[in-house]
Coordinates of C-alpha atoms in Angstrom, one line a residue:
M178 CA 21.1 -193.6 26.7
A179 CA 21.7 -191.4 24.9
Q180 CA 24.4 -188.6 24.1
I181 CA 22.9 -185.0 24.1
T182 CA 24.5 -182.5 23.1
A183 CA 24.7 -179.0 22.2
A184 CA 24.5 -179.0 18.7
L185 CA 21.4 -182.0 18.9
V186 CA 19.5 -179.4 21.9
K187 CA 20.4 -176.3 19.6
E188 CA 18.8 -178.7 16.4
L189 CA 15.5 -178.8 18.5
R190 CA 15.6 -175.5 19.2
D191 CA 15.2 -174.4 16.0
K192 CA 12.9 -176.5 14.5
T193 CA 10.5 -175.4 17.5
G194 CA 11.1 -171.8 19.2
A195 CA 11.4 -173.9 22.1
G196 CA 13.8 -172.6 25.3
M197 CA 17.1 -174.1 25.7
M198 CA 16.1 -176.0 29.2
D199 CA 12.7 -177.2 27.5
A200 CA 14.7 -178.6 24.9
K201 CA 17.3 -180.8 26.8
K202 CA 14.9 -181.7 28.6
A203 CA 12.6 -182.9 25.9
L204 CA 15.9 -185.0 24.8
V205 CA 16.5 -186.1 28.2
E206 CA 12.9 -187.7 28.7
N207 CA 12.7 -189.2 25.1
D208 CA 16.1 -190.7 25.3
G209 CA 17.6 -188.5 22.2
D210 CA 14.9 -189.0 19.8
E211 CA 14.0 -186.0 17.8
D212 CA 10.7 -186.9 16.9
A213 CA 9.4 -188.0 20.2
A214 CA 10.8 -184.7 21.8
I215 CA 8.8 -182.7 19.1
E216 CA 5.6 -184.2 20.1
W217 CA 6.7 -183.7 23.9
L218 CA 7.4 -180.1 23.4
R219 CA 4.0 -179.8 21.6
A220 CA 2.2 -181.3 24.2
K221 CA 3.8 -179.1 26.8
G222 CA 3.0 -176.1 24.5
L223 CA -0.4 -176.9 23.8
S224 CA -0.3 -176.5 27.3
K225 CA 0.8 -173.2 27.2
A226 CA -1.5 -172.0 24.3
A227 CA -4.3 -172.7 26.5
K228 CA -3.4 -170.8 29.5
K229 CA -3.5 -167.8 27.2
S230 CA -6.6 -168.4 24.5
G231 CA -9.1 -166.3 26.5
R232 CA -6.6 -163.4 26.8
T233 CA -7.8 -160.6 23.8
A234 CA -5.2 -160.6 20.7
A235 CA -6.6 -157.2 19.3
D236 CA -3.4 -156.2 17.3
G237 CA -1.1 -158.3 14.9
L238 CA -1.8 -157.7 11.1
V239 CA -3.4 -158.4 8.0
A240 CA -1.1 -159.7 5.0
V241 CA -2.2 -160.3 1.8
K242 CA -0.9 -162.4 -1.3
V243 CA -1.9 -163.0 -4.9
S244 CA -0.2 -166.0 -6.8
A245 CA 2.3 -165.3 -9.7
D246 CA -0.2 -165.5 -12.7
G247 CA -2.2 -162.5 -11.0
K248 CA -5.7 -164.3 -10.8
S249 CA -6.2 -165.1 -6.9
G250 CA -5.5 -163.9 -4.4
A251 CA -5.9 -164.8 -0.6
I252 CA -5.7 -162.2 2.9
V253 CA -5.0 -163.3 6.2
E254 CA -5.9 -161.4 9.5
L255 CA -3.6 -162.6 12.3
N256 CA -3.6 -161.2 15.5
A257 CA -2.1 -160.8 19.1
E258 CA -2.0 -159.6 21.7
T259 CA 0.2 -156.4 21.5
D260 CA 2.0 -154.2 19.0
F261 CA 5.5 -155.2 19.6
V262 CA 4.9 -159.3 18.9
A263 CA 3.5 -157.6 15.6
R264 CA 6.4 -156.1 14.5
N265 CA 8.8 -158.9 15.7
E266 CA 10.8 -161.0 12.4
G267 CA 9.1 -164.1 13.3
F268 CA 6.0 -163.4 13.6
Q269 CA 5.6 -161.1 10.5
K270 CA 7.3 -164.8 8.9
A271 CA 5.0 -166.9 9.7
L272 CA 2.2 -164.5 8.8
E273 CA 3.8 -164.5 5.3
G274 CA 3.7 -167.8 5.1
I275 CA 0.2 -168.5 6.2
T276 CA -0.9 -166.3 3.6
D277 CA 1.1 -168.6 1.0
A278 CA -0.7 -171.2 2.1
A279 CA -4.1 -169.6 1.5
L280 CA -3.5 -169.3 -1.8
G281 CA -3.3 -173.2 -2.0
T282 CA -7.3 -173.6 0.0
D283 CA -10.3 -172.1 -0.4
G284 CA -9.9 -169.3 1.8
T285 CA -12.1 -170.2 4.6
L286 CA -10.7 -169.9 8.1
A287 CA -11.0 -173.9 8.7
A288 CA -9.6 -174.7 5.3
V289 CA -6.2 -172.0 5.6
A290 CA -6.0 -173.4 10.3
A291 CA -5.7 -176.9 8.8
A292 CA -3.3 -176.3 5.7
P293 CA 0.2 -177.2 6.1
A294 CA 2.4 -175.1 8.4
P295 CA 5.0 -173.1 6.4
E296 CA 7.8 -175.0 8.2
G297 CA 6.6 -178.2 7.1
D298 CA 5.8 -179.4 11.0
G299 CA 2.1 -180.1 11.6
A300 CA -0.8 -177.8 10.5
V301 CA -0.9 -174.1 10.2
D302 CA -2.9 -174.2 13.3
D303 CA -0.1 -176.4 14.7
M304 CA 2.1 -173.5 14.3
I305 CA 0.4 -171.7 16.1
K306 CA 0.0 -173.0 18.7
R307 CA 3.7 -173.5 18.9
M308 CA 4.3 -169.8 18.4
I309 CA 2.1 -168.6 21.7
A310 CA 4.2 -171.3 23.7
K311 CA 7.5 -169.7 22.7
I312 CA 6.2 -165.9 22.6
G313 CA 3.9 -165.8 25.9
E314 CA 1.1 -164.1 23.7
N315 CA -2.3 -165.1 22.4
I316 CA -2.3 -165.2 18.7
S317 CA -5.3 -165.8 16.8
L318 CA -5.5 -166.9 12.8
R319 CA -9.0 -164.6 12.9
R320 CA -10.2 -163.9 9.3
S321 CA -8.8 -165.1 5.8
A322 CA -11.0 -164.9 2.7
K323 CA -9.8 -165.7 -1.1
L324 CA -10.2 -164.5 -4.3
S325 CA -9.9 -165.5 -7.7
A326 CA -10.9 -163.7 -12.0
D327 CA -9.1 -163.2 -14.8
K328 CA -7.0 -160.3 -12.6
V329 CA -6.9 -159.7 -8.6
A330 CA -4.8 -157.3 -6.8
S331 CA -4.3 -156.3 -4.0
Y332 CA -3.9 -153.3 -1.6
I333 CA -1.9 -152.1 2.1
H334 CA -2.0 -148.9 3.2
N335 CA 0.6 -147.9 5.2
A336 CA 2.4 -151.2 4.7
E337 CA 4.6 -151.9 7.8
A338 CA 6.2 -155.2 6.1
A339 CA 6.0 -156.3 2.9
G340 CA 2.6 -157.0 1.4
M341 CA 1.7 -156.2 5.3
G342 CA -0.5 -153.5 7.6
K343 CA -3.6 -152.4 9.7
V344 CA -5.5 -152.5 6.2
G345 CA -5.9 -154.5 3.5
V346 CA -7.7 -154.8 0.4
L347 CA -8.1 -157.7 -2.2
V348 CA -9.9 -157.1 -5.6
A349 CA -11.0 -159.2 -8.4
L350 CA -11.9 -157.6 -12.0
S351 CA -12.6 -159.5 -15.3
G352 CA -12.7 -157.5 -18.2
S353 CA -10.5 -155.6 -20.6
G354 CA -8.0 -153.2 -20.5
D355 CA -4.8 -152.4 -17.5
L356 CA -6.8 -154.6 -14.7
E357 CA -3.7 -154.2 -12.6
D358 CA -4.2 -150.7 -12.3
I359 CA -7.7 -150.6 -12.4
G360 CA -7.9 -153.2 -9.5
R361 CA -5.9 -151.2 -7.5
K362 CA -7.4 -147.6 -7.3
I363 CA -9.8 -149.2 -6.7
A364 CA -8.5 -151.2 -3.9
M365 CA -7.1 -147.8 -2.4
H366 CA -10.5 -146.4 -2.8
I367 CA -12.1 -149.7 -0.7
A368 CA -9.4 -148.6 2.0
A369 CA -9.9 -145.2 2.3
T370 CA -14.0 -145.5 2.3
S371 CA -14.6 -149.0 3.9
P372 CA -18.0 -149.9 1.7
A373 CA -20.1 -152.4 3.3
A374 CA -21.1 -154.3 0.0
A375 CA -20.5 -153.8 -3.7
T376 CA -24.0 -153.5 -4.6
T377 CA -27.5 -152.8 -2.8
A378 CA -28.6 -156.5 -3.2
E379 CA -25.5 -157.4 -0.8
L380 CA -26.4 -155.0 1.8
D381 CA -26.6 -157.1 5.0
P382 CA -30.6 -156.8 5.3
E383 CA -30.1 -156.1 8.9
L384 CA -28.1 -153.1 8.2
V385 CA -30.3 -151.5 6.1
E386 CA -34.0 -152.1 8.6
T387 CA -32.2 -150.5 11.1
E388 CA -31.0 -147.5 8.9
K389 CA -34.5 -146.8 7.6
R390 CA -35.6 -147.4 11.2
V391 CA -33.6 -144.3 12.1
L392 CA -34.9 -142.5 9.1
T393 CA -38.1 -143.2 9.9
E394 CA -37.9 -141.5 13.5
Q395 CA -36.3 -138.8 12.1
A396 CA -38.8 -137.9 9.3
R397 CA -42.0 -138.4 12.1
E398 CA -40.3 -135.6 14.5
S399 CA -41.1 -133.3 11.3
G400 CA -44.8 -134.0 12.0
K401 CA -45.0 -133.9 8.0
P402 CA -48.2 -136.2 7.1
D403 CA -47.5 -140.1 6.5
N404 CA -47.1 -139.8 2.0
I405 CA -44.5 -136.6 2.4
I406 CA -42.5 -139.5 5.0
E407 CA -42.6 -141.9 2.9
G408 CA -40.5 -139.6 -0.4
M409 CA -38.0 -138.2 2.3
I410 CA -37.5 -141.8 3.4
K411 CA -36.2 -143.0 0.1
G412 CA -34.7 -140.3 -0.5
R413 CA -32.3 -140.3 2.3
M414 CA -31.4 -144.2 1.9
Q415 CA -30.6 -143.4 -1.6
K416 CA -27.9 -141.0 0.3
F417 CA -27.0 -143.9 2.9
Y418 CA -26.8 -146.3 -0.3
K419 CA -24.1 -144.3 -2.0
E420 CA -22.3 -144.2 1.2
V421 CA -21.5 -147.5 2.0
V422 CA -22.3 -149.5 -1.7
L423 CA -19.1 -149.7 -3.1
L424 CA -20.3 -149.6 -7.4
E425 CA -22.9 -146.1 -5.9
Q426 CA -19.8 -144.2 -3.9
P427 CA -18.2 -141.5 -5.8
F428 CA -14.9 -142.2 -6.8
V429 CA -12.0 -140.9 -5.1
M430 CA -9.7 -139.9 -7.6
N431 CA -13.0 -138.7 -9.5
P432 CA -16.3 -138.0 -7.4
D433 CA -18.0 -136.6 -10.6
Q434 CA -18.4 -140.6 -11.2
T435 CA -19.6 -143.4 -9.5
V436 CA -17.4 -146.2 -9.5
S437 CA -19.8 -148.6 -10.9
A438 CA -18.8 -145.3 -13.5
Y439 CA -15.2 -145.6 -13.5
L440 CA -15.0 -149.7 -14.0
K441 CA -17.5 -149.3 -17.1
D442 CA -15.3 -146.5 -18.9
Q443 CA -12.5 -148.7 -18.1
G444 CA -14.1 -152.0 -19.3
A445 CA -14.0 -153.4 -16.1
T446 CA -16.7 -155.6 -14.0
L447 CA -16.5 -156.3 -10.8
V448 CA -16.1 -159.7 -9.4
G449 CA -15.6 -159.1 -6.0
F450 CA -13.8 -157.2 -2.7
V451 CA -12.5 -158.2 0.6
H452 CA -11.9 -155.5 2.7
F453 CA -9.7 -156.5 6.5
K454 CA -9.3 -153.4 9.1
L455 CA -7.0 -154.6 11.7
G456 CA -9.3 -155.7 15.2
E457 CA -12.3 -154.6 13.8
G458 CA -15.3 -155.7 16.4
I459 CA -12.7 -156.7 18.3
E460 CA -13.4 -155.0 22.3
K461 CA -10.2 -154.7 23.4
A462 CA -10.5 -154.7 27.6
A463 CA -8.4 -151.3 28.3
N464 CA -6.7 -152.6 31.9
N465 CA -5.5 -149.9 34.7
F466 CA -1.5 -150.4 34.6
A467 CA -2.0 -150.4 38.9
D468 CA -4.3 -152.6 38.5
E469 CA -2.3 -155.1 36.3
V470 CA 0.6 -155.0 38.7
A471 CA -0.9 -155.3 41.7
S472 CA -2.3 -158.5 40.5
L473 CA 1.1 -159.7 39.2
T474 CA 2.6 -158.6 42.7
K475 CA -0.3 -160.4 45.4
G476 CA 0.9 -162.2 47.5
S477 CA 4.5 -162.0 47.0

């Protein structure tokens, strides 16, 4: 039987993030074969991760990364259950690595999850499962995207670490001028105004129809004839578009002109944008602390 040394246990712990006793047991069970021990721990980690996968992960961080030539950018949202974990150096290092990996893919969630893990062992998805086993919280790769153009600019609002925070934006531009500066200003505008789409044509049709129904009901309460109501709705929809469509919005740094007019003045054209706000759309359960403590002590 192979000798299981402290150095061998430490090496396995460093590679897998497993606890000391788990690492030692894995080596004993596999006669000191490190690769086999890693697989053994992975299987054990997957089992632990599965038990936590149903818990709500609504905290975490959004990260952005732009390529060295400035022509591509990736954005990733990695969720955890608590802000405490999100502030952990290991979590942030993992997110940085995942965002780097996303730059080498088409940016879709499936492609990022399947990309080689930054730590060099399996895919990103495998790495996340090992993180779950090590940290003890559910961790979820929720969203990712990638943009490419003449210039891609990024912005993190109230950054909590380099390139990551609660709100992240990517902006892709083509044209002339200082596209880096223009893109950053547009990204800051997006972080402040949260537009639903770049153009009116790109708005979600369901969102538009819902707004029209609401405005129609409001207009009918006025008791005015249908032809007047039709004009009222048209005017109010134009106001709605100025609120939610990026190119129609007043530019926050100069409200006298629209974003579209600003870009035209600068000789730039918007190719696209991505705006991630951490936890957006996730319903986080509000646990009663007393109930939680009671559930933990029940039967003890």
